Short mmCIF file of C-alpha atoms in Angstrom, two decimals:
data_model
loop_
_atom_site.label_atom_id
_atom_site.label_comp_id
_atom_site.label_asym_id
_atom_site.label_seq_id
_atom_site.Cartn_x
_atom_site.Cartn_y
_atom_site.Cartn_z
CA UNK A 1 118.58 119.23 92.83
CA UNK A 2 117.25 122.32 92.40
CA UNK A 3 114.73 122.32 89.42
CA UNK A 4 112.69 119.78 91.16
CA UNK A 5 109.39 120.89 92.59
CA UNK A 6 110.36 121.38 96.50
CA UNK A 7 107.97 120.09 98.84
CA UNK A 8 107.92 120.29 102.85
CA UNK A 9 107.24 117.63 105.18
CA UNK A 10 103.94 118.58 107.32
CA UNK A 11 103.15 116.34 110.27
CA UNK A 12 99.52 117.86 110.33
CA UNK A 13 99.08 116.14 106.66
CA UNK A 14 96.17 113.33 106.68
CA UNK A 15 95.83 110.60 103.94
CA UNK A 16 92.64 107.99 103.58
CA UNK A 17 94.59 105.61 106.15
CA UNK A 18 94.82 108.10 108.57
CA UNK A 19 93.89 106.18 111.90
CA UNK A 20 95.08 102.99 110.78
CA UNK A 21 98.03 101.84 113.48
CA UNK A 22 100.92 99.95 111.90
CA UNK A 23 103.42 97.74 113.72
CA UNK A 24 106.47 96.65 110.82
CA UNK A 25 109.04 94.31 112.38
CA UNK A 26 110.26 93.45 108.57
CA UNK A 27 113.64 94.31 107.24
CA UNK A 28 115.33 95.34 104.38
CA UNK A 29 112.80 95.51 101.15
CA UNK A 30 109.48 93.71 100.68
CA UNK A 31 108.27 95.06 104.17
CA UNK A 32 109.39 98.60 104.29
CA UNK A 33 108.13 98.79 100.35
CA UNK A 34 104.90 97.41 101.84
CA UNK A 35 104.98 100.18 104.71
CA UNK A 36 106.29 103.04 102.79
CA UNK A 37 102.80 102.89 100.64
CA UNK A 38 100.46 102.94 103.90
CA UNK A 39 102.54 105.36 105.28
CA UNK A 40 102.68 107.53 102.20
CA UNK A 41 98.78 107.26 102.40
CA UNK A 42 97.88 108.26 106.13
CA UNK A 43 98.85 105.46 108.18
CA UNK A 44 100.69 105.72 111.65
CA UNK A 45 103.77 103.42 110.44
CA UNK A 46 105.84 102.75 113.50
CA UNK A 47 109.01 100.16 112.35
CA UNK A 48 109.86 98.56 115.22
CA UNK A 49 113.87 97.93 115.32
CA UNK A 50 116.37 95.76 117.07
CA UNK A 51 119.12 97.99 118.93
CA UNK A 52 121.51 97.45 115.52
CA UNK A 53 118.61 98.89 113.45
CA UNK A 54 117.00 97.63 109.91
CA UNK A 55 119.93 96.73 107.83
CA UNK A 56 118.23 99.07 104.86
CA UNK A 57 120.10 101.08 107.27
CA UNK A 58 123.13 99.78 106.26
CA UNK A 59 122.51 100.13 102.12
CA UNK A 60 124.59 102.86 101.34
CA UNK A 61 125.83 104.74 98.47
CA UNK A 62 129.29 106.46 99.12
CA UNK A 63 128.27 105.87 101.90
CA UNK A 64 124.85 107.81 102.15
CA UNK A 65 122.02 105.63 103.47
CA UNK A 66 119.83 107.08 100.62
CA UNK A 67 117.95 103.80 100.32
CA UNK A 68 116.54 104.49 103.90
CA UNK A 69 115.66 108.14 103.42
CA UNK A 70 113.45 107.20 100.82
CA UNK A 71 111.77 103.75 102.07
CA UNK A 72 111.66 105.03 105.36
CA UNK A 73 109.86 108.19 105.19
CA UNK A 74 106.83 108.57 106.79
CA UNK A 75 107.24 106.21 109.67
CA UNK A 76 108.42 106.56 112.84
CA UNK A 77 111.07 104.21 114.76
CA UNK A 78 111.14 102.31 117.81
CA UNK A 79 114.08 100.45 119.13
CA UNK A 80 112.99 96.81 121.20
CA UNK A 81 114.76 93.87 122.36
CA UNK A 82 112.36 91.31 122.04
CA UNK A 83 114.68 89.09 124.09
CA UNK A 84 114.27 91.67 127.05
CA UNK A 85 111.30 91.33 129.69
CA UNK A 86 110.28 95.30 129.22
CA UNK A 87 110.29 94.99 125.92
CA UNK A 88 108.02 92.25 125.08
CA UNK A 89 105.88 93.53 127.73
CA UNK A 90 105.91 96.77 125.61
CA UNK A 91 105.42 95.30 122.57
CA UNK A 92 102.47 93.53 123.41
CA UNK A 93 100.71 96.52 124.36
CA UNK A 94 101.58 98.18 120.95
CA UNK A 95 99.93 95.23 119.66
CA UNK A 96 96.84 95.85 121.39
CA UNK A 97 96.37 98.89 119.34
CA UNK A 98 97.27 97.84 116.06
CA UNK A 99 96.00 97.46 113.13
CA UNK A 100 98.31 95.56 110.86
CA UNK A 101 101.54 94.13 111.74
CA UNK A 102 104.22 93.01 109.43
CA UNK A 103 106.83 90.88 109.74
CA UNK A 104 109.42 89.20 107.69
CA UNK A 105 111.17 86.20 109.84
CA UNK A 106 112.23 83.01 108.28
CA UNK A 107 108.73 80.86 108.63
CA UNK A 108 108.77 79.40 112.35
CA UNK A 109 110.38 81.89 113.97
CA UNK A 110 107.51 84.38 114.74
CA UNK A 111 106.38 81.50 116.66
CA UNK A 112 109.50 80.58 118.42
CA UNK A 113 109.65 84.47 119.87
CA UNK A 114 105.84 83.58 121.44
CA UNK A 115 104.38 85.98 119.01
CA UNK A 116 103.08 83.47 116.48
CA UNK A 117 99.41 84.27 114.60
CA UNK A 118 97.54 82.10 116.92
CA UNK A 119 98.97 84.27 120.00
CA UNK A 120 98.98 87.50 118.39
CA UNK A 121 94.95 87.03 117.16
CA UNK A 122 93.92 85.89 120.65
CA UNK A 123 95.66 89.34 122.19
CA UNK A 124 94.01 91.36 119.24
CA UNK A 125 91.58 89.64 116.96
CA UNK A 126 90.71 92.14 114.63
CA UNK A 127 94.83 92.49 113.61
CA UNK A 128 96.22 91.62 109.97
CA UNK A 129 99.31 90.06 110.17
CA UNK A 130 101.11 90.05 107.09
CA UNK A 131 103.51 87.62 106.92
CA UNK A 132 106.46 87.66 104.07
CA UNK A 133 108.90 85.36 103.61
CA UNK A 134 110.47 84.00 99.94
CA UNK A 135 108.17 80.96 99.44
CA UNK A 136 105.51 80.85 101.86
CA UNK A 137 104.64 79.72 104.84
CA UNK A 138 104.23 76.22 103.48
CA UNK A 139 105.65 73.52 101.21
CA UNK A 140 108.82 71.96 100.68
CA UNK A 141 111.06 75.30 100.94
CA UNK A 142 109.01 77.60 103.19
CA UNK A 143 112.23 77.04 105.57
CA UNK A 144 114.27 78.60 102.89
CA UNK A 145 115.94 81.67 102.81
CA UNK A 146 113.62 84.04 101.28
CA UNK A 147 116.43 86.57 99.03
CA UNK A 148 114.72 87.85 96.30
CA UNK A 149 118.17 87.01 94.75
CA UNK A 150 116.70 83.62 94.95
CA UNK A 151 112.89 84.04 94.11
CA UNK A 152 113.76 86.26 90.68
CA UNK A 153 115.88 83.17 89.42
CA UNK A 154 113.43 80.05 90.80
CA UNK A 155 110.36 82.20 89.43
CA UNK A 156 111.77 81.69 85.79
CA UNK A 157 111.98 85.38 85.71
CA UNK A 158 115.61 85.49 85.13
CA UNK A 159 115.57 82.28 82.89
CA UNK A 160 113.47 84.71 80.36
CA UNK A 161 115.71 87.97 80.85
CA UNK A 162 118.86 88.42 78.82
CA UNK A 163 120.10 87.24 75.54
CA UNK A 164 120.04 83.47 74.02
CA UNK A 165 123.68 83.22 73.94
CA UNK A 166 124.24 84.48 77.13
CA UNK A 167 123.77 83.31 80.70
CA UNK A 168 120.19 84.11 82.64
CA UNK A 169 120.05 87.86 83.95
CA UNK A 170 118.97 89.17 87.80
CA UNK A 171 117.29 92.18 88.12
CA UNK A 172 119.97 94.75 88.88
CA UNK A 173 117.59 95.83 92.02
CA UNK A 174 115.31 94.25 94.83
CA UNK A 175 112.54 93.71 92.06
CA UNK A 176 110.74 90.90 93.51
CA UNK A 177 110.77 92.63 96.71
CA UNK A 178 109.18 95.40 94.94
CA UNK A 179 106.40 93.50 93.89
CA UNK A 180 105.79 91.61 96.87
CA UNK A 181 105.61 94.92 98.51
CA UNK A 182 102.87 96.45 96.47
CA UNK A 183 100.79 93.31 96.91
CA UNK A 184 101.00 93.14 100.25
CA UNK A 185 99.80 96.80 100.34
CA UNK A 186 96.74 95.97 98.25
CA UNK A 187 95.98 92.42 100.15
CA UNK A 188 96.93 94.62 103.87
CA UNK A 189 93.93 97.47 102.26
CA UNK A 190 91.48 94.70 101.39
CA UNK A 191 92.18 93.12 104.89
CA UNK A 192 91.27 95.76 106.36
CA UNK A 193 88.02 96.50 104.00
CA UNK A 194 86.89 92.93 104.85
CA UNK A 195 87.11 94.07 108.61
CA UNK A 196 85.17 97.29 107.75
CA UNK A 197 82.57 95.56 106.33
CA UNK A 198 81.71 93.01 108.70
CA UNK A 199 83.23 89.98 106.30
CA UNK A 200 85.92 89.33 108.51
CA UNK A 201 87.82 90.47 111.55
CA UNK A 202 91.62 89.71 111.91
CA UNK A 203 93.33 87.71 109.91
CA UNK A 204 96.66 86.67 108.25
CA UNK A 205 98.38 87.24 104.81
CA UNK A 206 100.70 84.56 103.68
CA UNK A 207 102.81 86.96 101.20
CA UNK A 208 105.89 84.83 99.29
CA UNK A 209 108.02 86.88 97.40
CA UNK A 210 107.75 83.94 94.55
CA UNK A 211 104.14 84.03 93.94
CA UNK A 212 104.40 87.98 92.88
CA UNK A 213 106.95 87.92 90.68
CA UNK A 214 105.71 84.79 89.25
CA UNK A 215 102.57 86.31 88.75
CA UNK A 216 103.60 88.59 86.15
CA UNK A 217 105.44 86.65 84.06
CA UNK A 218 101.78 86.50 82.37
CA UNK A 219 99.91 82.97 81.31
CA UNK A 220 103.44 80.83 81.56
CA UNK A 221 101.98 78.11 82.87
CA UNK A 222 99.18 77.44 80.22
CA UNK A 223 101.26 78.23 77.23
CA UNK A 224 103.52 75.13 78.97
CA UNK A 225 100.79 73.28 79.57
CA UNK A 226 98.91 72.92 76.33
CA UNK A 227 101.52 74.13 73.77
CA UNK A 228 104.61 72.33 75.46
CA UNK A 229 107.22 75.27 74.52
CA UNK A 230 108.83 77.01 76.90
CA UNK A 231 109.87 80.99 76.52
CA UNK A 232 113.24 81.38 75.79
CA UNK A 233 115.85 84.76 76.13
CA UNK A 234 114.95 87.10 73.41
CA UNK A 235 117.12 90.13 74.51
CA UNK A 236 115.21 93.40 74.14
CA UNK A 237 113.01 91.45 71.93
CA UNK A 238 109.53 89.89 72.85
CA UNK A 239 108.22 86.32 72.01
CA UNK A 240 105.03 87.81 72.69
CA UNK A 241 104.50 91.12 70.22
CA UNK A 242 106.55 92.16 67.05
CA UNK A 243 107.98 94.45 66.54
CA UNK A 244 109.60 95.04 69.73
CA UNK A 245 112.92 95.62 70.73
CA UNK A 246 115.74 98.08 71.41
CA UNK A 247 117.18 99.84 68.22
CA UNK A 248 121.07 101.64 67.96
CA UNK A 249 120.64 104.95 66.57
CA UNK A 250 123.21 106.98 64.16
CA UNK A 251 124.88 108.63 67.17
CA UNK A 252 125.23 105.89 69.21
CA UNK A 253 122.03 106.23 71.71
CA UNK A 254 118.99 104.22 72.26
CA UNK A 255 115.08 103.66 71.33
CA UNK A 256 112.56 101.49 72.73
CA UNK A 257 110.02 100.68 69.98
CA UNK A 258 106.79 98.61 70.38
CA UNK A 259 104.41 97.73 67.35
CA UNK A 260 102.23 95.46 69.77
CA UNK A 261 98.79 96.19 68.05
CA UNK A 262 98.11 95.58 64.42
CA UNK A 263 97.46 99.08 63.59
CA UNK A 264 100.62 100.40 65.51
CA UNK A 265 102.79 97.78 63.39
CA UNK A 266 101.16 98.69 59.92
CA UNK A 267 102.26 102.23 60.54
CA UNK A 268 105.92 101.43 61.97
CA UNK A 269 106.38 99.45 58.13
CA UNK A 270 104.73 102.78 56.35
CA UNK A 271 107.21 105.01 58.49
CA UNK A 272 110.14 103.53 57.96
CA UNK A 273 109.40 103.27 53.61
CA UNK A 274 108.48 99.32 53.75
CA UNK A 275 104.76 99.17 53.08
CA UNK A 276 105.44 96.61 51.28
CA UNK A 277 105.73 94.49 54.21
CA UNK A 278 102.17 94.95 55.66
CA UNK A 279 100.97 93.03 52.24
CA UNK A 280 103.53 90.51 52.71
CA UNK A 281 102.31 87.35 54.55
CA UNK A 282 105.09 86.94 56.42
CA UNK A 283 104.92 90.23 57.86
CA UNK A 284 100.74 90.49 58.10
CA UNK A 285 99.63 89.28 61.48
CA UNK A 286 101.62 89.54 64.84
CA UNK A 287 102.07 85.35 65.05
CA UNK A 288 103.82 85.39 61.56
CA UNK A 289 105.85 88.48 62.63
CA UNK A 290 107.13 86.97 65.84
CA UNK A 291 107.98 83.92 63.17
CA UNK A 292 110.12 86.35 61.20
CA UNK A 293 110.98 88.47 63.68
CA UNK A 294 114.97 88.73 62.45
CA UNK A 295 113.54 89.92 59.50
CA UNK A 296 111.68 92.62 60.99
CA UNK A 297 114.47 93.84 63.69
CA UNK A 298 116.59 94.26 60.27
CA UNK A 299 114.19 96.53 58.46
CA UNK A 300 113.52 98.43 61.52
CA UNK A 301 117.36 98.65 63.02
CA UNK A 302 117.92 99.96 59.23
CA UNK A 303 116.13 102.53 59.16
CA UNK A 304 116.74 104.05 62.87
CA UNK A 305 121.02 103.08 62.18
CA UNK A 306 120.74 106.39 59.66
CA UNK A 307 118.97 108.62 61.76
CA UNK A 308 120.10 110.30 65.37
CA UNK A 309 118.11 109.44 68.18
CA UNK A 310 116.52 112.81 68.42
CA UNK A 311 115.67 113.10 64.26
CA UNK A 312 114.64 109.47 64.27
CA UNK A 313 112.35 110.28 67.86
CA UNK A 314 110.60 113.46 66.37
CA UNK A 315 109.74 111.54 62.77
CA UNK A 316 108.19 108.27 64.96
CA UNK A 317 106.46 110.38 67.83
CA UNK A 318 104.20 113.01 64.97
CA UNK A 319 103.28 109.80 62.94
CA UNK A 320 102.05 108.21 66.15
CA UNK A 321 104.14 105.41 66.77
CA UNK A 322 104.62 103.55 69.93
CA UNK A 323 108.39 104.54 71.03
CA UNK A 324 110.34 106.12 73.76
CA UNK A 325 114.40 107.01 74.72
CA UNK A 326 116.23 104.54 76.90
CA UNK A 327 117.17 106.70 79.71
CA UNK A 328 119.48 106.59 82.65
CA UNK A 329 118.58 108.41 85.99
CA UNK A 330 120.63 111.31 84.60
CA UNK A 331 118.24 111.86 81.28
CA UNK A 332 115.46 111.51 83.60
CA UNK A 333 116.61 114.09 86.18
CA UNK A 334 116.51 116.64 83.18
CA UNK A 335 113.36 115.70 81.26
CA UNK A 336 111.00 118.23 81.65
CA UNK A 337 107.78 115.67 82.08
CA UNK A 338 109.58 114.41 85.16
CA UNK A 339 109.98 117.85 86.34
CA UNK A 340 106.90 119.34 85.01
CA UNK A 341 104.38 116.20 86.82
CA UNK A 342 106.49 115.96 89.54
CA UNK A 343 107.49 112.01 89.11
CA UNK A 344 110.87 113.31 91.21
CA UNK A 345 110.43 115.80 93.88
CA UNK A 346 113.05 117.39 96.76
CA UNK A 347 112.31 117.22 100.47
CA UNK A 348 114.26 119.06 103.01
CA UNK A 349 116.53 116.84 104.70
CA UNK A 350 118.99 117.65 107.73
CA UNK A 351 122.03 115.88 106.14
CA UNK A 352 121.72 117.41 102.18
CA UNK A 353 119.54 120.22 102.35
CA UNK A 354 117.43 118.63 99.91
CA UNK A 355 116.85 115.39 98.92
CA UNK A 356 115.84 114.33 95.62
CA UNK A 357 113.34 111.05 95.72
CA UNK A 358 110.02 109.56 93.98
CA UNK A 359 106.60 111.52 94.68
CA UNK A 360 103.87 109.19 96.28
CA UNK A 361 102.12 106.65 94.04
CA UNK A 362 100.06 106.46 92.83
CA UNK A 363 98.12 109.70 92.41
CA UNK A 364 94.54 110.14 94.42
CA UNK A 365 92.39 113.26 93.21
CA UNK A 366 90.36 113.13 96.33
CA UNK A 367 92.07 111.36 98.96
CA UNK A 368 95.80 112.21 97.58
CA UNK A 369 99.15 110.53 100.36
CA UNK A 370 101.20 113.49 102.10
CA UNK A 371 104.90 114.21 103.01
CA UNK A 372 104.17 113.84 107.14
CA UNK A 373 107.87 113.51 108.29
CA UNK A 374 111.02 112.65 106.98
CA UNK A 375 112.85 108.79 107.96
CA UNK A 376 113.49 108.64 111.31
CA UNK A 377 116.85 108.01 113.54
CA UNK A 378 117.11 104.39 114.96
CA UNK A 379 114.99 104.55 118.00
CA UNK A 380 114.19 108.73 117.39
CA UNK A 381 110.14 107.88 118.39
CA UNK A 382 110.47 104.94 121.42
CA UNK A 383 109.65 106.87 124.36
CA UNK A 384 106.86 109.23 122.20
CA UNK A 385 105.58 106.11 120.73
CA UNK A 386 105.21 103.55 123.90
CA UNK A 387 104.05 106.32 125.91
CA UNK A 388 101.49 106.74 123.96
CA UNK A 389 100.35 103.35 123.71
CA UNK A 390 100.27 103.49 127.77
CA UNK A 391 103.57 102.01 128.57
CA UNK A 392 104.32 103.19 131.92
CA UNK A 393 107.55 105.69 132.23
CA UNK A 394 109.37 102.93 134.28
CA UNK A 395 109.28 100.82 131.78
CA UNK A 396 110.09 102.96 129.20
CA UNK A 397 113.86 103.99 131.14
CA UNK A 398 113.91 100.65 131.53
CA UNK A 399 113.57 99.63 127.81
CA UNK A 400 115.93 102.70 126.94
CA UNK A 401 118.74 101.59 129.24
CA UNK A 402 118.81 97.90 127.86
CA UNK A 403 118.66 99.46 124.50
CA UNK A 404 121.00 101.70 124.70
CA UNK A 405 123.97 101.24 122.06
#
C-alpha cells in the first residue's frame, strides 16, 4: 500500500458544489454511488441512517467493511427514526435546508412515511428529489423489487454477456447500480442548473436502475426493429466490430485486441504476416469481417498462441495497434500508469493506517473534488449536524436516547 501516492483528508477542502446541502436516505449502491460523486465534488453529503445503519455497512470482505470506506467518504452520518416524533420533527427541518434529497424506497413508500414529493415540495420548493428505485415510479412493475440483480438480466444486458453455449452472465458487481448512480449525479447537477438559471425551481428525478443500463446497450431497439435480429452471446467477441476479442498468449496470459476502425484492422492483418487478408473480400470491410469473424479470431489467436504476452504486447503497441493486458486488481496495483496518474491513491484511515481506494472522477483542471473527511461512524455527525440545522438541544437528547443502540 505503500507505492501509492498518499493523500490526507482536509476538511477545509472546497469543490464546485461546495454550498450545495444533501439529504441521502438511499441504501446500499445506486444512492451512495450517486452521493459519493457530489460529495467528492464539494457538496455537504449528510446520509441519513436508521439506528441499524446502511446495510453497505454490512458488505464486508474478511470481514472489513471496505465497500463503505470507499462509497462513504466524504459524507457525514446521521442516525433517525423516522417512526419517532423527534425525529421526523428533525428531519423536516433538515429538509428545509436542503438542496437535493435522495431516496431509494420501494415506489409508494416515501409517501406512506408522509414525506412523499407533493409534501416534501410544499415544505421546500426549490428541493430535487431524486427518486431511485429498479423500474420507475410507474408501469406495470414499479412495485417491484428494484435489485440490480434483477434490472442487469430484464435489461437484456446479461442475455448479451457470456458465451453462446453457455447460460446468460451477471455482472460480477453492482453494475447497474453503478450506472444509475452516475446518472443520477448528472440529472441531480442539471437539476440544480435549471434552478440556477431561473428554468425551474424544485423538482423530482424519476431514476430506474433499468433505463441506465439499458441505455448503453447502444441502438438495440432499432437494430430489432427494422432488421428483426436480435444480438446474441459472442464471448469476448463483438457482433458489432471485428476484430475483437480476447486472445491466449504462449505463456498462458491474456490480450484484449480491438481492430474497430478500418485502418486499425488493415494494420492488425499486416502485423501479424496476413496482408493478404486486407485484399481479400471476405476480410475487406468490418460487415464482411463480423461475417467471417471465426476466420479472423483464427489468424489472429495464431499468431499471439506463439508469442508471450509481453513479446507479443511490445510488437502490437510500436506498430500502433489497438490492444491492452487483461488485468486483475493485483497487475493493476503494480502498473506504474496507475501509480504514476494516481488512478489508486492511499488515505489515512484509523483502522489500516492507510487505505488504498479510487482517486475522484473524473478529473477537473479548475474546479478539481477534494479528500474532506474520511466515512463516517453510524450516527458520528447527529448532534453536529441537527444542531446546525437549528434543532433545539432537547430534541437532539431526545433523538439520541431513542436512537441509541
Amino acid at each position: 500500500m505503500t507505492g501509492y501516492s498518499r493523500k490526507h483528508w482536509d476538511p477545509t477542502a472546497e469543490g464546485p458544489l461546495e454550498g450545495i446541502k444533501v439529504l441521502d436516505l438511499s441504501r446500499l449502491v445506486a444512492g451512495n454511488m450517486l452521493s459519493l460523486q457530489l460529495a467528492d465534488f464539494g457538496a455537504d453529503v449528510v446520509k441519513i441512517e436508521p439506528p441499524v445503519g446502511d446495510p453497505l455497512r454490512e458488505w464486508k470482505e474478511e470481514g472489513l467493511s471496505l465497500f463503505w470506506k470507499t462509497y462513504g467518504r466524504n459524507k457525514r452520518s446521521v442516525v433517525l427514526n423516522l417512526r419517532e416524533t423527534a425525529d421526523r420533527e428533525a428531519f423536516w427541518t433538515l429538509i428545509d435546508g436542503a438542496d437535493v434529497l435522495i431516496e431509494n424506497y420501494r415506489p409508494g413508500t416515501l409517501e406512506q412515511m408522509g414525506f412523499g414529493p407533493d409534501a416534501l415540495l410544499a415544505r421546500n420548493p426549490d428541493l430535487v428529489v431524486v427518486r431511485i428505485s429498479g423500474f420507475g415510479q410507474t408501469g406495470p412493475y414499479a412495485e417491484f423489487p428494484g435489485f440490480g440483480t434483477i434490472v442487469e438480466g430484464m435489461s437484456g444486458y446479461a442475455y448479451r454477456t457470456g458465451f453462446p453455449d453457455r447460460e446468460p452472465v451477471l455482472p460480477p458487481l453492482a453494475l447497474a447500480d453503478m450506472i444509475a448512480g452516475i446518472y443520477g449525479m448528472s440529472a441531480t447537477v442539471t437539476a440544480l442548473f435549471a434552478r440556477q438559471q431561473g428554468k425551474a425551481r424544485g423538482q423530482v428525478i424519476d431514476l430506474s436502475l433499468l433505463e441506465p443500463i439499458f441505455s448503453v446497450l447502444g441502438p438495440e431497439a432499432g437494430i430489432y426493429a427494422l432488421t428483426g435480429k436480435v444480438k446474441e452471446r459472442t464471448g469476448s467477441a463483438s457482433n458489432t466490430a471485428c476484430p475483437r476479442n480476447v486472445y491466449r498468449c504462449a505463456d498462458g496470459q491474456y490480450v484484449a485486441l480491438s481492430g474497430s476502425t478500418p485502418a486499425v484492422a488493415r494494420r492488425i492483418f499486416e502485423i501479424i504476416g496476413r496482408a493478404d487478408m486486407n485484399e481479400d473480400p471476405r476480410f475487406s470491410t468490418n460487415s464482411e469481417r463480423l461475417k467471417h469473424r471465426d476466420l479472423v479470431d483464427e489468424a489472429i489467436g495464431a499468431w499471439f498462441s506463439v508469442r508471450s504476452h509481453d513479446e507479443a504486447l511490445a510488437i502490437m503497441r510500436d506498430s500502433g495497434a489497438t490492444v491492452g493486458p487483461i488485468y486483475s486488481i493485483a497487475d493493476a496495483a503494480v502498473d506504474t500508469h496507475f501509480t504514476e496518474r494516481e488512478v489508486i491513491v492511499s488515505l489515512d484511515d484509523e483502522d489500516h493506517g492507510v487505505l488504498p481506494m479510487h482517486n475522484i472522477v473524473p478529473r477537473m483542471s479548475a474546479t478539481p473534488g477534494g479528500f474532506r473527511r474520511p466515512a463516517p461512524a453510524l450516527g458520528e455527525h447527529t448532534t453536529e449536524v441537527l444542531a446546525e440545522a437549528g434543532v433545539s438541544p432537547e430534541a437532539i437528547a431526545a433523538i439520541l436516547a431513542g436512537t441509541a443502540q
